[in-house]
Amino acid sequence: MLERVDTEILIVGGGPAGLSVASTLPDHVSAILVHQDREIGKPVRTSGGCWMRDVDALGLPPEFAHPVNHADIYSDNEHLTVDMSSDPVAVLNVTDLYRWLSVQSNADIRCATKYLGTCRKGGQFVSRLRKNGEEYEVVSRIIVDASGWHCAVLQDLGLWAPPDRRGIGIEYEFAAPFHDPNRAALFFGSATPTGYGWAFPTTSGNLRLGVGVIEPDSDQSPKTLMQGLLEGGALEKMELPKPENFHVNAGILPSIPFTSNLVFDGVVRVGDSANMATPTLGEGIRICIEQGRNLGAALGDGSPDALRRWERMVRRKLALQYRIGFEANRRAAAYTPQDWDRSVARMRTLSPEELLRFFRNDFSARMILHRGAQSITRKISRALRGR
């Protein structure tokens, strides 16, 4: 017979969402957090994009965030420099940040532990786990699925399927002592056909040079795109150094429309399991931390009503914004190099504040009304052409 451990809450996943849930659970609520990697924060699966204002608002240690005050945006024939000093980007040291999050709670954190599956028994959940080749069971009242795009718990219980459209990225991190530490770059077009690219400076003086694609919109692999980028002349054109002695980071996140069904009778999803990364730039650490903490507080309340209030709050905050952002995501995934030239040229008509709000997936009422007016105009135009 398998060893059995009892706890009130089982959290599957030790990324920013799962760790943040654990961090706000009251001391009297017992919790076990299982994480399949051998340590928290490694391997790195994200570029760590965030915003300095969120670092401050969330009370994150400032030494884990590298501020970036301007960015260069490139397509084949267009170049735009964006002044971000009014709302600086932050590039996070995710390893140290996640480890800091891990010590904010009293949860029993178990690394190198594989989640195998769950069944319902008598109003509780019995989950099978494996560590060092030995299986055991955890009995819990609640399960939090913070397993990322795998949706491991939800899929096993037949509640949700992993996304059929995903953003897949790879980046090379390397020392770049001569790169401007206040400069980031985003690039599109022939240098990364069917994909997109980025270069972000870090707290350690390194540079994270990455490329990504959306599957199945693209059938190219990020590794192939990266090889083409290194062999071509795009890096020199953008004044970016070629990587040497680099470390490889890679990650996957959902790229599907946001859905606000988060609570399933004792099973709750949060973070990438709930598609909480922004559809515009795919950055979601700040949202995972914020909503993970809110979920932990709701779970600490101990009532179904608290969970429903949390679910409604997330819906109010994200649903409309993410619907608009996903439309932009879907269109951009089909852009040709010529489309990107036109897109970067159009960006010049926006103020830095408007452009940064777009990057944050933070659409103001004026932007939403403007978008609505454009949509109505297109519909009327199509109707008139159809006469």
CSV table of C-alpha atoms in Angstrom, one decimal:
chain,number,residue,atom,x,y,z
A,1,MET,CA,0.0,0.0,0.0
A,2,LEU,CA,1.3,3.5,-0.9
A,3,GLU,CA,2.3,5.9,1.7
A,4,ARG,CA,-0.5,8.5,2.2
A,5,VAL,CA,0.0,12.2,3.3
A,6,ASP,CA,-3.0,14.4,4.2
A,7,THR,CA,-3.1,18.2,3.6
A,8,GLU,CA,-5.7,20.8,2.9
A,9,ILE,CA,-4.4,22.1,-0.3
A,10,LEU,CA,-2.2,20.5,-3.0
A,11,ILE,CA,-0.5,23.0,-5.3
A,12,VAL,CA,0.9,21.4,-8.5
A,13,GLY,CA,3.6,23.7,-10.0
A,14,GLY,CA,6.4,25.8,-8.5
A,15,GLY,CA,6.5,28.7,-10.9
A,16,PRO,CA,5.4,32.3,-9.9
A,17,ALA,CA,1.7,31.4,-9.8
A,18,GLY,CA,2.0,28.4,-7.5
A,19,LEU,CA,4.6,29.9,-5.3
A,20,SER,CA,2.4,33.1,-4.9
A,21,VAL,CA,-0.7,31.1,-4.0
A,22,ALA,CA,1.4,29.4,-1.2
A,23,SER,CA,2.7,32.7,0.0
A,24,THR,CA,-0.6,34.1,1.1
A,25,LEU,CA,-2.2,31.0,2.6
A,26,PRO,CA,-2.8,31.6,6.3
A,27,ASP,CA,-0.5,29.7,8.7
A,28,HIS,CA,-3.3,27.5,9.9
A,29,VAL,CA,-4.0,26.1,6.3
A,30,SER,CA,-1.7,23.2,5.5
A,31,ALA,CA,-0.4,23.0,2.0
A,32,ILE,CA,2.0,20.9,-0.1
A,33,LEU,CA,3.5,22.3,-3.3
A,34,VAL,CA,5.1,19.9,-5.7
A,35,HIS,CA,7.5,20.9,-8.4
A,36,GLN,CA,8.9,18.5,-11.0
A,37,ASP,CA,12.3,20.3,-11.4
A,38,ARG,CA,15.1,19.6,-9.0
A,39,GLU,CA,15.2,23.2,-7.8
A,40,ILE,CA,13.1,26.3,-7.8
A,41,GLY,CA,13.9,28.8,-10.5
A,42,LYS,CA,15.9,26.5,-12.7
A,43,PRO,CA,15.9,25.8,-15.6
A,44,VAL,CA,14.9,29.3,-16.7
A,45,ARG,CA,11.8,29.2,-19.0
A,46,THR,CA,11.1,32.9,-19.5
A,47,SER,CA,12.9,36.1,-20.4
A,48,GLY,CA,11.6,37.6,-17.2
A,49,GLY,CA,9.8,40.6,-18.8
A,50,CYS,CA,7.9,42.8,-16.4
A,51,TRP,CA,7.5,46.5,-15.6
A,52,MET,CA,9.2,48.5,-12.8
A,53,ARG,CA,5.9,49.9,-11.6
A,54,ASP,CA,4.7,46.3,-11.0
A,55,VAL,CA,7.9,45.4,-9.2
A,56,ASP,CA,7.2,48.3,-6.8
A,57,ALA,CA,3.4,47.6,-6.5
A,58,LEU,CA,3.9,43.9,-5.8
A,59,GLY,CA,6.7,44.6,-3.2
A,60,LEU,CA,9.3,42.6,-5.1
A,61,PRO,CA,12.9,43.1,-4.2
A,62,PRO,CA,14.2,45.8,-6.5
A,63,GLU,CA,17.6,44.1,-6.8
A,64,PHE,CA,15.9,41.3,-8.8
A,65,ALA,CA,14.8,43.7,-11.5
A,66,HIS,CA,16.9,45.4,-14.2
A,67,PRO,CA,15.2,48.6,-15.5
A,68,VAL,CA,15.3,49.3,-19.2
A,69,ASN,CA,14.5,52.9,-20.4
A,70,HIS,CA,14.4,52.6,-24.2
A,71,ALA,CA,13.8,50.0,-26.8
A,72,ASP,CA,14.6,49.7,-30.5
A,73,ILE,CA,11.9,48.1,-32.7
A,74,TYR,CA,13.0,46.8,-36.1
A,75,SER,CA,11.4,45.4,-39.2
A,76,ASP,CA,13.2,44.9,-42.5
A,77,ASN,CA,13.0,48.6,-43.6
A,78,GLU,CA,11.7,50.4,-40.5
A,79,HIS,CA,13.3,51.3,-37.2
A,80,LEU,CA,11.6,53.0,-34.2
A,81,THR,CA,13.2,54.0,-30.9
A,82,VAL,CA,10.8,54.1,-28.0
A,83,ASP,CA,11.5,56.2,-24.9
A,84,MET,CA,10.2,54.1,-22.0
A,85,SER,CA,11.5,56.3,-19.2
A,86,SER,CA,7.9,57.2,-18.3
A,87,ASP,CA,7.1,53.5,-17.7
A,88,PRO,CA,10.4,51.5,-17.7
A,89,VAL,CA,10.4,47.8,-18.5
A,90,ALA,CA,11.9,45.4,-15.9
A,91,VAL,CA,13.9,42.3,-16.8
A,92,LEU,CA,13.7,40.0,-13.8
A,93,ASN,CA,16.2,37.7,-12.3
A,94,VAL,CA,13.6,34.9,-12.3
A,95,THR,CA,15.8,32.4,-10.5
A,96,ASP,CA,16.4,34.6,-7.4
A,97,LEU,CA,12.8,36.0,-7.6
A,98,TYR,CA,11.2,32.5,-7.6
A,99,ARG,CA,13.4,31.4,-4.7
A,100,TRP,CA,12.5,34.6,-2.8
A,101,LEU,CA,8.8,33.7,-3.4
A,102,SER,CA,9.4,30.2,-2.1
A,103,VAL,CA,10.4,31.4,1.3
A,104,GLN,CA,7.4,33.6,1.7
A,105,SER,CA,5.2,30.7,2.8
A,106,ASN,CA,5.0,27.8,5.2
A,107,ALA,CA,4.0,25.4,2.5
A,108,ASP,CA,5.8,22.0,2.3
A,109,ILE,CA,7.7,22.5,-1.0
A,110,ARG,CA,8.7,19.2,-2.6
A,111,CYS,CA,11.0,19.6,-5.6
A,112,ALA,CA,12.0,16.8,-8.0
A,113,THR,CA,8.5,15.4,-7.6
A,114,LYS,CA,6.4,14.2,-10.5
A,115,TYR,CA,2.7,14.6,-10.5
A,116,LEU,CA,1.1,11.4,-11.9
A,117,GLY,CA,-2.7,11.9,-11.6
A,118,THR,CA,-5.7,12.5,-9.3
A,119,CYS,CA,-9.0,10.8,-8.6
A,120,ARG,CA,-11.9,12.0,-6.5
A,121,LYS,CA,-12.8,9.9,-3.4
A,122,GLY,CA,-15.5,10.8,-0.9
A,123,GLY,CA,-15.4,14.6,-1.5
A,124,GLN,CA,-11.6,14.7,-1.4
A,125,PHE,CA,-8.8,14.3,-4.0
A,126,VAL,CA,-6.3,11.5,-3.9
A,127,SER,CA,-3.2,12.5,-6.0
A,128,ARG,CA,-0.3,10.2,-6.9
A,129,LEU,CA,3.2,11.6,-6.9
A,130,ARG,CA,6.6,10.2,-7.5
A,131,LYS,CA,10.0,11.2,-6.1
A,132,ASN,CA,13.3,9.3,-6.4
A,133,GLY,CA,11.4,6.4,-8.0
A,134,GLU,CA,9.0,6.0,-5.1
A,135,GLU,CA,5.3,6.7,-5.5
A,136,TYR,CA,3.0,8.0,-2.7
A,137,GLU,CA,-0.4,9.7,-2.4
A,138,VAL,CA,-1.5,13.1,-1.2
A,139,VAL,CA,-5.1,13.5,0.0
A,140,SER,CA,-6.4,17.1,-0.2
A,141,ARG,CA,-9.5,19.1,-0.1
A,142,ILE,CA,-8.4,21.5,-2.8
A,143,ILE,CA,-6.0,21.2,-5.8
A,144,VAL,CA,-4.5,24.2,-7.5
A,145,ASP,CA,-3.3,23.5,-11.0
A,146,ALA,CA,-0.3,25.8,-11.5
A,147,SER,CA,1.5,23.4,-13.8
A,148,GLY,CA,1.8,25.8,-16.7
A,149,TRP,CA,0.6,25.1,-20.2
A,150,HIS,CA,0.5,21.3,-19.5
A,151,CYS,CA,-2.7,21.8,-17.4
A,152,ALA,CA,-1.6,18.6,-15.8
A,153,VAL,CA,-4.3,18.3,-13.1
A,154,LEU,CA,-7.2,19.6,-15.3
A,155,GLN,CA,-6.3,17.3,-18.2
A,156,ASP,CA,-6.0,14.3,-15.9
A,157,LEU,CA,-9.5,15.0,-14.4
A,158,GLY,CA,-11.0,15.6,-17.8
A,159,LEU,CA,-11.8,19.3,-17.0
A,160,TRP,CA,-9.6,21.0,-19.5
A,161,ALA,CA,-7.2,20.3,-22.4
A,162,PRO,CA,-3.7,21.7,-23.0
A,163,PRO,CA,-3.8,24.6,-25.5
A,164,ASP,CA,-3.6,23.7,-29.2
A,165,ARG,CA,-1.9,27.0,-30.0
A,166,ARG,CA,1.3,27.9,-28.1
A,167,GLY,CA,4.1,30.4,-28.2
A,168,ILE,CA,7.4,28.6,-28.2
A,169,GLY,CA,10.6,30.5,-27.6
A,170,ILE,CA,14.4,29.9,-27.2
A,171,GLU,CA,17.0,32.4,-26.0
A,172,TYR,CA,20.7,32.5,-25.6
A,173,GLU,CA,21.9,34.3,-22.5
A,174,PHE,CA,25.5,35.5,-22.6
A,175,ALA,CA,27.9,38.1,-21.2
A,176,ALA,CA,27.6,41.4,-23.2
A,177,PRO,CA,29.8,43.9,-21.5
A,178,PHE,CA,29.6,46.4,-24.3
A,179,HIS,CA,25.9,46.4,-24.8
A,180,ASP,CA,24.0,49.4,-23.5
A,181,PRO,CA,22.4,48.1,-20.3
A,182,ASN,CA,19.4,50.5,-20.8
A,183,ARG,CA,18.5,49.2,-24.3
A,184,ALA,CA,16.2,46.4,-25.3
A,185,ALA,CA,15.3,45.4,-28.9
A,186,LEU,CA,12.3,43.8,-30.5
A,187,PHE,CA,12.6,42.6,-34.2
A,188,PHE,CA,10.3,41.2,-36.8
A,189,GLY,CA,10.4,40.4,-40.5
A,190,SER,CA,13.0,38.5,-42.6
A,191,ALA,CA,15.4,38.1,-39.6
A,192,THR,CA,12.7,35.9,-37.9
A,193,PRO,CA,10.3,34.8,-40.6
A,194,THR,CA,7.0,33.7,-39.2
A,195,GLY,CA,8.3,34.6,-35.8
A,196,TYR,CA,9.6,37.4,-33.6
A,197,GLY,CA,12.8,38.2,-31.7
A,198,TRP,CA,14.0,40.1,-28.7
A,199,ALA,CA,17.2,41.2,-26.8
A,200,PHE,CA,16.9,42.1,-23.1
A,201,PRO,CA,19.7,43.1,-20.8
A,202,THR,CA,19.8,41.5,-17.3
A,203,THR,CA,20.7,42.3,-13.7
A,204,SER,CA,24.0,40.4,-14.2
A,205,GLY,CA,25.2,42.3,-17.2
A,206,ASN,CA,24.2,39.5,-19.6
A,207,LEU,CA,22.0,39.8,-22.7
A,208,ARG,CA,19.1,37.5,-23.4
A,209,LEU,CA,18.8,37.1,-27.2
A,210,GLY,CA,15.7,35.2,-28.2
A,211,VAL,CA,13.4,34.2,-31.0
A,212,GLY,CA,9.9,32.6,-30.8
A,213,VAL,CA,7.1,31.3,-33.0
A,214,ILE,CA,3.4,30.5,-32.5
A,215,GLU,CA,2.5,26.9,-33.3
A,216,PRO,CA,0.7,25.8,-35.4
A,217,ASP,CA,0.6,29.1,-37.2
A,218,SER,CA,4.2,28.6,-38.0
A,219,ASP,CA,5.9,25.3,-38.9
A,220,GLN,CA,9.4,26.6,-38.2
A,221,SER,CA,11.3,25.8,-35.0
A,222,PRO,CA,12.8,28.6,-32.8
A,223,LYS,CA,16.1,26.8,-33.0
A,224,THR,CA,16.1,27.1,-36.8
A,225,LEU,CA,15.2,30.7,-36.6
A,226,MET,CA,18.0,31.4,-34.2
A,227,GLN,CA,20.5,29.7,-36.4
A,228,GLY,CA,19.4,31.8,-39.4
A,229,LEU,CA,19.6,34.9,-37.2
A,230,LEU,CA,23.2,34.2,-36.2
A,231,GLU,CA,24.3,33.4,-39.7
A,232,GLY,CA,22.7,36.5,-41.3
A,233,GLY,CA,23.5,40.1,-41.0
A,234,ALA,CA,20.6,41.2,-38.8
A,235,LEU,CA,22.5,41.3,-35.5
A,236,GLU,CA,25.1,43.7,-37.0
A,237,LYS,CA,22.3,45.9,-38.5
A,238,MET,CA,20.6,46.1,-35.1
A,239,GLU,CA,24.0,46.7,-33.3
A,240,LEU,CA,23.5,43.5,-31.2
A,241,PRO,CA,26.4,41.3,-30.2
A,242,LYS,CA,26.7,37.7,-31.4
A,243,PRO,CA,26.4,35.2,-28.5
A,244,GLU,CA,29.5,33.4,-27.3
A,245,ASN,CA,29.7,30.9,-24.4
A,246,PHE,CA,25.9,31.2,-24.0
A,247,HIS,CA,23.4,29.4,-21.9
A,248,VAL,CA,20.2,28.3,-23.5
A,249,ASN,CA,16.8,29.1,-22.0
A,250,ALA,CA,13.5,27.8,-23.5
A,251,GLY,CA,9.8,28.0,-22.7
A,252,ILE,CA,6.3,27.5,-23.9
A,253,LEU,CA,3.1,29.4,-23.0
A,254,PRO,CA,-0.5,29.3,-24.2
A,255,SER,CA,-1.5,31.5,-27.1
A,256,ILE,CA,-5.3,31.0,-27.1
A,257,PRO,CA,-8.3,33.2,-26.2
A,258,PHE,CA,-8.6,33.9,-22.5
A,259,THR,CA,-11.5,32.0,-20.8
A,260,SER,CA,-12.6,32.9,-17.3
A,261,ASN,CA,-13.6,29.4,-16.1
A,262,LEU,CA,-11.1,29.1,-13.3
A,263,VAL,CA,-12.9,27.1,-10.5
A,264,PHE,CA,-14.0,23.6,-11.0
A,265,ASP,CA,-15.5,22.2,-7.7
A,266,GLY,CA,-12.4,22.0,-5.7
A,267,VAL,CA,-9.9,22.3,-8.6
A,268,VAL,CA,-8.6,25.8,-9.4
A,269,ARG,CA,-6.3,26.9,-12.2
A,270,VAL,CA,-4.0,29.9,-12.1
A,271,GLY,CA,-1.0,31.2,-14.1
A,272,ASP,CA,-0.2,29.7,-17.5
A,273,SER,CA,-2.7,26.9,-16.7
A,274,ALA,CA,-5.3,29.7,-16.8
A,275,ASN,CA,-3.7,31.5,-19.8
A,276,MET,CA,-2.8,34.6,-17.8
A,277,ALA,CA,0.2,35.8,-19.8
A,278,THR,CA,-0.6,38.8,-21.9
A,279,PRO,CA,-1.4,38.0,-25.6
A,280,THR,CA,0.5,41.0,-26.9
A,281,LEU,CA,4.0,40.3,-25.5
A,282,GLY,CA,3.5,37.1,-23.6
A,283,GLU,CA,4.7,38.5,-20.3
A,284,GLY,CA,2.8,37.2,-17.3
A,285,ILE,CA,5.0,37.0,-14.2
A,286,ARG,CA,3.4,40.1,-12.6
A,287,ILE,CA,-0.1,38.8,-13.3
A,288,CYS,CA,0.8,35.3,-12.0
A,289,ILE,CA,2.1,36.8,-8.8
A,290,GLU,CA,-0.8,39.2,-8.3
A,291,GLN,CA,-3.6,36.6,-9.0
A,292,GLY,CA,-1.7,33.8,-7.3
A,293,ARG,CA,-1.6,35.9,-4.1
A,294,ASN,CA,-5.3,36.8,-4.5
A,295,LEU,CA,-6.1,33.1,-4.9
A,296,GLY,CA,-4.1,32.2,-1.8
A,297,ALA,CA,-6.1,34.7,0.2
A,298,ALA,CA,-9.4,33.4,-1.2
A,299,LEU,CA,-8.4,29.8,-0.4
A,300,GLY,CA,-7.5,30.9,3.1
A,301,ASP,CA,-11.0,32.2,3.6
A,302,GLY,CA,-12.2,28.6,3.2
A,303,SER,CA,-15.5,29.3,1.5
A,304,PRO,CA,-16.7,28.6,-2.1
A,305,ASP,CA,-18.0,32.2,-2.2
A,306,ALA,CA,-14.5,33.5,-1.8
A,307,LEU,CA,-13.3,31.5,-4.8
A,308,ARG,CA,-16.2,32.7,-6.9
A,309,ARG,CA,-15.4,36.3,-6.0
A,310,TRP,CA,-11.8,35.7,-7.0
A,311,GLU,CA,-12.9,34.2,-10.3
A,312,ARG,CA,-15.2,37.1,-11.0
A,313,MET,CA,-12.5,39.6,-10.1
A,314,VAL,CA,-10.1,38.0,-12.6
A,315,ARG,CA,-12.8,38.0,-15.3
A,316,ARG,CA,-13.4,41.7,-14.8
A,317,LYS,CA,-9.8,42.6,-14.9
A,318,LEU,CA,-8.6,40.4,-17.8
A,319,ALA,CA,-11.4,39.2,-20.1
A,320,LEU,CA,-12.0,42.3,-22.2
A,321,GLN,CA,-8.4,43.4,-22.3
A,322,TYR,CA,-7.2,39.9,-23.3
A,323,ARG,CA,-9.9,39.6,-26.0
A,324,ILE,CA,-8.6,42.8,-27.6
A,325,GLY,CA,-5.0,41.7,-27.2
A,326,PHE,CA,-5.6,38.3,-28.7
A,327,GLU,CA,-7.1,39.8,-31.9
A,328,ALA,CA,-3.8,41.7,-32.3
A,329,ASN,CA,-1.9,38.5,-31.5
A,330,ARG,CA,-3.8,36.5,-34.2
A,331,ARG,CA,-3.3,39.1,-36.9
A,332,ALA,CA,0.4,39.6,-36.2
A,333,ALA,CA,1.1,35.8,-36.4
A,334,ALA,CA,0.1,36.0,-40.1
A,335,TYR,CA,2.2,39.1,-40.9
A,336,THR,CA,4.7,39.2,-43.8
A,337,PRO,CA,7.9,41.3,-43.7
A,338,GLN,CA,6.0,43.9,-45.6
A,339,ASP,CA,3.2,43.9,-43.1
A,340,TRP,CA,5.7,44.4,-40.3
A,341,ASP,CA,7.2,47.4,-42.2
A,342,ARG,CA,3.8,49.0,-42.2
A,343,SER,CA,3.1,48.1,-38.6
A,344,VAL,CA,6.3,49.6,-37.3
A,345,ALA,CA,5.7,52.7,-39.4
A,346,ARG,CA,2.2,53.0,-37.8
A,347,MET,CA,3.7,52.8,-34.4
A,348,ARG,CA,5.2,56.2,-35.0
A,349,THR,CA,1.7,57.7,-34.9
A,350,LEU,CA,1.4,56.6,-31.3
A,351,SER,CA,2.8,58.4,-28.3
A,352,PRO,CA,5.3,56.4,-26.1
A,353,GLU,CA,2.6,56.1,-23.5
A,354,GLU,CA,0.0,54.6,-25.9
A,355,LEU,CA,2.6,52.2,-27.3
A,356,LEU,CA,3.6,51.1,-23.9
A,357,ARG,CA,0.0,50.5,-22.9
A,358,PHE,CA,-0.4,48.3,-26.0
A,359,PHE,CA,2.7,46.4,-25.0
A,360,ARG,CA,1.3,45.9,-21.5
A,361,ASN,CA,-2.0,44.8,-23.0
A,362,ASP,CA,-3.6,47.6,-21.0
A,363,PHE,CA,-6.2,49.2,-23.3
A,364,SER,CA,-7.7,52.5,-22.1
A,365,ALA,CA,-11.4,53.3,-22.6
A,366,ARG,CA,-10.4,55.7,-25.4
A,367,MET,CA,-8.4,53.0,-27.2
A,368,ILE,CA,-11.3,50.5,-26.8
A,369,LEU,CA,-13.8,53.1,-28.1
A,370,HIS,CA,-11.5,53.9,-31.1
A,371,ARG,CA,-11.2,50.2,-31.9
A,372,GLY,CA,-15.0,49.9,-31.7
A,373,ALA,CA,-15.5,52.8,-34.0
A,374,GLN,CA,-13.0,51.3,-36.5
A,375,SER,CA,-14.8,47.9,-36.3
A,376,ILE,CA,-18.2,49.5,-37.0
A,377,THR,CA,-16.8,51.4,-39.9
A,378,ARG,CA,-15.4,48.2,-41.5
A,379,LYS,CA,-18.7,46.4,-41.0
A,380,ILE,CA,-20.6,49.3,-42.7
A,381,SER,CA,-18.1,49.4,-45.5
A,382,ARG,CA,-18.4,45.6,-46.1
A,383,ALA,CA,-22.2,45.9,-46.0
A,384,LEU,CA,-22.2,48.7,-48.6
A,385,ARG,CA,-19.9,46.8,-50.9
A,386,GLY,CA,-22.2,43.8,-50.7
A,387,ARG,CA,-25.2,45.7,-52.1
